[in-house]
Amino acid sequence: MAGLTLFGPSVQAQSDDTVAPEVVSDTPSDTPSDTPSDAVARVDVLQVSGFVDPILVEAIGEAIDRAEADSSQALILQVNSDATVVDDDVVEDLLVRVANAPIPIGIWVGPSGARFYGTAAQLLAVADVTGMAPGSRVGYIGVPLDPPGLPEGTSVDFGIAEERLRNGSVGLSDARSLNVFKQRVDDEGVPTISNMLQAMNGYEENGVEVVTTKLVVLDDGSTRFDTVSVVRFSKLTLLDQLFHTVASPPVAYLLLLTGLALLVFEFFTAGVGLAGGIGAISTVLAFTGLAVLPTQPWAVVLIGLAMLAFAIDVQVGIPRFWTGVGIVLTIIGSWFLFEPVPGSSMRPSWLALIAGVGGIILTFIV
């Protein structure tokens, strides 16, 4: 049996009774003598988690280039994404990139409970092999795009499923009945990445067949599929992961309130201290995230005015009228900070809202 090679930050490999990969190494530098399946090229897996933003779009392009350069036989995108926060022209370029990839591209929406919402979900129409885990959902694709540069005979066409997918989502049963996926296996869904490897097995492109599993007959006469291809997982780099994380509504929101509050206090103390430095960094990171997300500028202005109102009472050291004004403006700005997108309200969770507003109240009153 071959195994799973971990590339980049370590991840937990999944397995099941059908395909049983074995962990071979935790580095990307395996030599042919290190792997039991010398003649079988590896398969790359990129984890696409969180909103589809410019960082993830770039990571997908780099993963395609890396797979081609390293002679991998296929690339699987493991997707769990609630929304797409890039413009349609960026999605169009990505559709063309995936459709014209020199290696087969598979998309697996998993594990169970995963989502693939937004315009980027149209990638399911141009990828070579697609599947989803039970309990996952896909949809809210919007109007199908028609980018120039797609290969002849390829288009963003979901057939009878298009009406359901435009402004709604479907689970596994509906997706199967509507032929949303090209999963190439008869199983009820594709529950693990190991099953997705089996779904890729036998796919042929440009005269080259993908080989990922083999049928093994056991002593008792039963059969199973064993993985014969090394699988290399990859994630975002630490720096990319940082900026991808700050481009999430709760993180950007809390960084904004924290940064501005610290700057207000630092402004009325002697010198520039630790609080000012942390406040400046938090504010810069917050606006980096807000620039990616569908932020409502007027709500950001309200939060800024709230901080000015707090600053008036901070000067005298006693919470008065302007502190109340600041609290009201903070609540309004927090609630309407982000515009909803199909499939997601984009509003920070109740926990984040309570932490943000509650923290501001405690900071400027207590």
Coordinates of C-alpha atoms in Angstrom, one line a residue:
M1 CA 0.0 0.0 0.0
A2 CA 1.1 3.6 -0.6
G3 CA 0.5 6.3 1.8
L4 CA -0.3 9.9 2.6
T5 CA 2.6 12.5 2.3
L6 CA 1.9 15.7 4.3
F7 CA 3.0 18.8 2.5
G8 CA 3.1 22.1 4.4
P9 CA 1.5 22.2 7.9
S10 CA 0.5 18.8 9.1
V11 CA -3.1 17.7 8.8
Q12 CA -5.0 14.6 9.9
A13 CA -5.5 12.1 7.2
Q14 CA -8.9 10.5 6.9
S15 CA -9.5 6.8 6.1
D16 CA -12.4 4.3 5.9
D17 CA -13.0 0.6 5.3
T18 CA -12.9 1.0 1.6
V19 CA -9.6 2.7 1.0
A20 CA -7.0 2.5 3.7
P21 CA -4.1 4.9 3.1
E22 CA -1.0 4.6 5.3
V23 CA 1.0 7.5 6.5
V24 CA 4.5 7.3 5.0
S25 CA 6.2 10.6 5.8
D26 CA 5.4 14.1 7.1
T27 CA 7.7 15.9 4.7
P28 CA 7.4 16.7 0.9
S29 CA 10.8 15.3 0.1
D30 CA 10.1 11.5 -0.4
T31 CA 12.4 9.8 -2.8
P32 CA 11.1 6.9 -4.9
S33 CA 12.8 4.4 -2.6
D34 CA 10.8 5.9 0.3
T35 CA 7.4 5.1 -1.2
P36 CA 6.0 1.6 -1.9
S37 CA 4.3 2.7 -5.1
D38 CA 7.2 3.8 -7.2
A39 CA 5.4 3.7 -10.5
V40 CA 2.3 5.6 -9.4
A41 CA 2.4 9.4 -9.4
R42 CA 1.1 11.1 -6.3
V43 CA -2.1 13.1 -5.9
D44 CA -2.2 16.5 -4.4
V45 CA -4.9 17.7 -2.1
L46 CA -5.4 21.4 -1.3
Q47 CA -7.7 22.3 1.6
V48 CA -9.9 25.2 0.6
S49 CA -11.5 26.4 3.9
G50 CA -13.3 29.6 4.7
F51 CA -14.6 32.3 2.4
V52 CA -13.2 32.2 -1.2
D53 CA -11.1 35.3 -1.1
P54 CA -8.1 36.5 -3.2
I55 CA -5.7 34.5 -1.1
L56 CA -7.6 31.2 -1.7
V57 CA -7.9 32.0 -5.4
E58 CA -4.2 32.5 -5.6
A59 CA -3.5 29.3 -3.6
I60 CA -5.6 27.2 -6.0
G61 CA -3.6 28.6 -9.0
E62 CA -0.3 27.9 -7.2
A63 CA -1.5 24.4 -6.3
I64 CA -2.2 23.7 -10.0
D65 CA 1.2 24.9 -11.0
R66 CA 2.9 22.9 -8.2
A67 CA 1.1 19.7 -9.1
E68 CA 2.1 20.1 -12.8
A69 CA 5.7 21.0 -11.9
D70 CA 6.0 18.0 -9.6
S71 CA 4.4 15.6 -12.1
S72 CA 1.4 14.8 -9.8
Q73 CA -1.3 12.9 -11.6
A74 CA -4.2 14.9 -10.2
L75 CA -5.2 17.7 -7.8
I76 CA -8.2 17.5 -5.4
L77 CA -9.7 20.6 -3.8
Q78 CA -11.2 19.8 -0.4
V79 CA -13.7 22.5 0.0
N80 CA -15.6 23.9 2.9
S81 CA -16.7 27.5 2.1
D82 CA -19.8 29.5 3.1
A83 CA -19.4 32.4 0.7
T84 CA -17.4 33.9 -2.2
V85 CA -16.0 37.4 -1.6
V86 CA -14.2 38.1 -4.9
D87 CA -15.7 39.7 -7.9
D88 CA -17.2 37.7 -10.8
D89 CA -14.2 38.5 -13.1
V90 CA -11.9 36.8 -10.6
V91 CA -14.2 33.8 -10.5
E92 CA -14.3 33.7 -14.3
D93 CA -10.5 33.6 -14.4
L94 CA -10.5 30.8 -11.8
L95 CA -13.1 28.8 -13.9
V96 CA -10.9 29.1 -17.0
R97 CA -7.8 28.1 -15.0
V98 CA -9.4 25.0 -13.5
A99 CA -11.0 24.0 -16.8
N100 CA -7.7 24.3 -18.7
A101 CA -5.6 22.7 -16.0
P102 CA -3.0 20.3 -17.5
I103 CA -3.9 17.7 -14.9
P104 CA -7.3 16.4 -13.8
I105 CA -9.0 18.5 -11.1
G106 CA -11.3 17.0 -8.5
I107 CA -13.5 18.9 -6.0
W108 CA -14.7 17.2 -2.8
V109 CA -17.1 19.1 -0.6
G110 CA -16.3 17.6 2.8
P111 CA -16.1 16.4 5.4
S112 CA -19.7 16.0 6.6
G113 CA -21.3 19.3 7.3
A114 CA -19.2 21.2 4.8
R115 CA -20.6 23.9 2.5
F116 CA -19.8 25.2 -0.9
Y117 CA -21.8 28.4 -1.4
G118 CA -21.3 31.4 -3.7
T119 CA -20.3 32.1 -7.2
A120 CA -17.1 30.0 -6.8
A121 CA -19.3 26.9 -6.4
Q122 CA -19.7 27.1 -10.2
L123 CA -16.3 25.4 -10.3
L124 CA -18.3 22.1 -9.8
A125 CA -19.4 22.5 -13.4
V126 CA -15.9 22.7 -14.9
A127 CA -13.9 20.3 -12.6
D128 CA -13.3 16.8 -13.9
V129 CA -14.5 14.8 -10.9
T130 CA -16.7 16.1 -8.1
G131 CA -18.3 14.7 -5.0
M132 CA -19.7 15.6 -1.6
A133 CA -19.8 14.0 1.8
P134 CA -23.2 13.2 3.4
G135 CA -24.5 16.1 5.4
S136 CA -22.8 18.7 3.2
R137 CA -24.6 21.2 1.0
V138 CA -23.9 23.2 -2.2
G139 CA -25.6 26.1 -3.8
Y140 CA -26.3 29.9 -4.0
I141 CA -24.2 29.9 -7.2
G142 CA -25.9 33.0 -8.7
V143 CA -26.2 33.5 -12.4
P144 CA -24.0 31.1 -14.3
L145 CA -20.9 32.8 -15.7
D146 CA -19.8 32.5 -19.3
P147 CA -16.1 33.4 -19.3
P148 CA -14.1 33.5 -22.6
G149 CA -11.3 30.9 -22.7
L150 CA -13.2 27.8 -21.5
P151 CA -12.3 24.7 -23.6
E152 CA -14.6 23.8 -26.4
G153 CA -17.5 21.8 -25.1
T154 CA -17.1 23.1 -21.5
S155 CA -19.6 25.5 -19.9
V156 CA -21.1 26.3 -16.6
D157 CA -24.2 24.2 -17.0
F158 CA -25.9 22.5 -14.1
G159 CA -28.9 21.4 -16.3
I160 CA -32.1 20.8 -14.3
A161 CA -30.3 21.7 -11.1
E162 CA -29.6 25.3 -12.1
E163 CA -32.9 26.8 -10.9
R164 CA -32.4 25.2 -7.4
L165 CA -28.8 26.2 -7.1
R166 CA -29.1 29.8 -8.2
N167 CA -30.7 31.1 -5.0
G168 CA -30.8 28.0 -2.8
S169 CA -28.8 25.0 -1.8
V170 CA -29.2 21.2 -2.0
G171 CA -28.0 18.3 0.1
L172 CA -26.6 15.0 -1.0
S173 CA -29.9 13.3 -2.0
D174 CA -31.2 16.2 -4.1
A175 CA -27.7 16.7 -5.6
R176 CA -27.6 13.1 -6.7
S177 CA -31.1 13.2 -8.2
L178 CA -30.3 16.5 -10.0
N179 CA -27.0 15.2 -11.3
V180 CA -25.0 18.0 -9.7
F181 CA -21.9 15.9 -9.2
K182 CA -19.6 13.9 -11.4
Q183 CA -18.6 11.5 -8.6
R184 CA -18.0 8.4 -10.8
V185 CA -18.8 5.9 -8.0
D186 CA -22.1 4.3 -7.0
D187 CA -21.7 5.0 -3.2
E188 CA -24.2 7.2 -1.4
G189 CA -22.0 10.2 -1.4
V190 CA -18.2 10.5 -1.0
P191 CA -17.8 10.5 2.8
T192 CA -14.0 10.8 3.1
I193 CA -11.0 12.0 1.1
S194 CA -10.1 8.3 0.7
N195 CA -13.4 7.7 -1.2
M196 CA -12.7 10.7 -3.3
L197 CA -9.4 9.1 -4.3
Q198 CA -11.4 6.1 -5.4
A199 CA -13.7 8.3 -7.4
M200 CA -10.7 9.8 -9.2
N201 CA -9.4 6.3 -10.1
G202 CA -9.7 5.4 -13.7
Y203 CA -10.4 9.0 -14.9
E204 CA -8.7 9.5 -18.2
E205 CA -7.5 12.8 -19.7
N206 CA -5.3 13.3 -22.8
G207 CA -4.7 9.6 -22.9
V208 CA -3.4 9.4 -19.4
E209 CA -5.4 7.4 -16.8
V210 CA -5.4 8.4 -13.1
V211 CA -4.5 5.5 -10.9
T212 CA -5.2 5.9 -7.2
T213 CA -6.6 2.6 -5.9
K214 CA -6.6 -1.1 -6.7
L215 CA -9.0 -3.9 -5.9
V216 CA -7.6 -6.4 -3.4
V217 CA -9.1 -9.8 -2.8
L218 CA -8.8 -10.9 0.8
D219 CA -8.3 -14.4 2.1
D220 CA -12.0 -14.8 3.0
G221 CA -13.0 -13.9 -0.6
S222 CA -14.2 -10.3 0.2
T223 CA -12.7 -7.4 -1.6
R224 CA -11.6 -3.9 -0.8
F225 CA -9.9 -1.0 -2.5
D226 CA -6.4 0.0 -1.3
T227 CA -4.7 3.3 -2.1
V228 CA -1.7 2.9 -4.4
S229 CA -0.9 6.6 -4.8
V230 CA 0.9 8.8 -2.4
V231 CA -1.3 11.7 -1.3
R232 CA 0.3 15.1 -0.6
F233 CA -1.8 17.5 1.5
S234 CA -1.2 21.2 1.5
K235 CA -2.6 24.3 3.3
L236 CA -2.0 28.0 3.2
T237 CA 1.3 29.3 4.5
L238 CA 1.3 30.9 7.9
L239 CA 1.3 34.4 6.5
D240 CA -1.4 33.7 4.0
Q241 CA -3.4 32.0 6.8
L242 CA -3.1 35.1 8.9
F243 CA -4.5 37.4 6.2
H244 CA -7.2 34.8 5.3
T245 CA -8.3 34.6 8.9
V246 CA -8.5 38.4 9.4
A247 CA -10.8 38.5 6.3
S248 CA -13.6 36.8 8.3
P249 CA -16.4 38.9 9.8
P250 CA -15.9 38.1 13.5
V251 CA -12.2 38.5 13.4
A252 CA -12.2 41.7 11.4
Y253 CA -15.0 43.1 13.6
L254 CA -13.3 42.4 16.9
L255 CA -9.9 43.6 15.6
L256 CA -11.6 46.9 14.5
L257 CA -13.2 47.6 17.9
T258 CA -10.1 46.5 19.9
G259 CA -7.7 48.5 17.7
L260 CA -9.8 51.8 17.8
A261 CA -10.5 51.5 21.5
L262 CA -6.8 51.1 22.3
L263 CA -5.9 54.0 20.1
V264 CA -8.4 56.2 21.9
F265 CA -6.9 55.4 25.3
E266 CA -3.3 55.8 24.0
F267 CA -4.1 59.2 22.5
F268 CA -4.9 60.5 26.0
T269 CA -1.8 59.1 27.7
A270 CA 1.7 60.4 27.7
G271 CA 3.9 58.8 25.0
V272 CA 3.3 56.0 22.6
G273 CA 3.2 52.7 24.5
L274 CA 2.4 49.1 24.1
A275 CA -1.4 49.8 23.9
G276 CA -0.8 52.1 21.0
G277 CA 1.3 49.6 19.1
I278 CA -1.2 46.8 19.6
G279 CA -4.0 49.2 18.7
A280 CA -2.3 50.3 15.5
I281 CA -1.5 46.7 14.4
S282 CA -5.1 45.5 15.2
T283 CA -6.6 48.4 13.2
V284 CA -4.4 47.8 10.2
L285 CA -5.3 44.1 10.2
A286 CA -9.0 44.9 10.7
F287 CA -9.0 47.2 7.6
T288 CA -7.1 44.6 5.6
G289 CA -10.0 42.2 6.3
L290 CA -12.7 44.8 5.8
A291 CA -11.3 45.6 2.4
V292 CA -11.9 42.0 1.3
L293 CA -15.3 41.5 2.9
P294 CA -18.6 43.1 1.7
T295 CA -18.3 45.9 4.2
Q296 CA -20.8 48.8 4.5
P297 CA -18.7 52.0 4.7
W298 CA -21.3 54.0 6.5
A299 CA -21.3 51.4 9.3
V300 CA -17.5 51.8 9.6
V301 CA -18.0 55.5 9.8
L302 CA -20.5 55.1 12.6
I303 CA -18.1 53.0 14.6
G304 CA -15.4 55.6 14.1
L305 CA -17.8 58.4 15.3
A306 CA -18.6 56.2 18.3
M307 CA -14.9 56.2 19.2
L308 CA -14.8 60.0 18.9
A309 CA -17.8 60.2 21.2
F310 CA -16.1 58.0 23.8
A311 CA -12.9 60.1 23.5
I312 CA -14.8 63.2 24.6
D313 CA -15.7 61.6 28.0
V314 CA -12.4 59.9 28.3
Q315 CA -10.8 63.3 28.5
V316 CA -12.8 64.2 31.6
G317 CA -12.6 60.7 33.1
I318 CA -16.3 60.3 33.7
P319 CA -18.8 58.5 31.5
R320 CA -21.5 60.9 30.6
F321 CA -23.8 61.7 27.6
W322 CA -21.2 61.1 24.9
T323 CA -20.5 57.6 26.3
G324 CA -24.1 56.8 25.8
V325 CA -24.0 58.1 22.2
G326 CA -20.9 56.0 21.6
I327 CA -22.6 52.9 22.8
V328 CA -25.6 53.4 20.6
L329 CA -23.5 54.1 17.5
T330 CA -21.3 51.0 18.2
I331 CA -24.4 48.8 18.4
I332 CA -25.8 50.1 15.1
G333 CA -22.5 50.0 13.3
S334 CA -21.8 46.4 14.6
W335 CA -25.2 45.1 13.4
F336 CA -25.0 46.6 9.9
L337 CA -21.2 46.3 9.4
F338 CA -21.4 43.7 6.6
E339 CA -23.7 43.3 3.7
P340 CA -25.3 39.8 3.4
V341 CA -24.3 37.6 0.5
P342 CA -26.3 34.7 -1.0
G343 CA -26.1 31.9 1.6
S344 CA -24.6 33.9 4.4
S345 CA -25.7 36.9 6.4
M346 CA -22.0 37.8 7.0
R347 CA -23.0 39.2 10.4
P348 CA -20.6 38.2 13.2
S349 CA -22.0 35.5 15.5
W350 CA -23.9 36.5 18.6
L351 CA -20.9 35.6 20.7
A352 CA -18.7 38.0 18.7
L353 CA -21.3 40.8 18.9
I354 CA -21.7 40.4 22.7
A355 CA -17.9 40.2 23.1
G356 CA -17.4 43.3 21.0
V357 CA -20.2 45.6 22.3
G358 CA -19.9 44.2 25.8
G359 CA -16.1 44.8 25.8
I360 CA -16.6 48.4 24.6
I361 CA -19.2 49.1 27.3
L362 CA -16.9 47.7 30.0
T363 CA -13.9 49.5 28.7
F364 CA -15.5 53.0 28.6
I365 CA -17.8 52.8 31.6
V366 CA -16.1 50.7 34.2

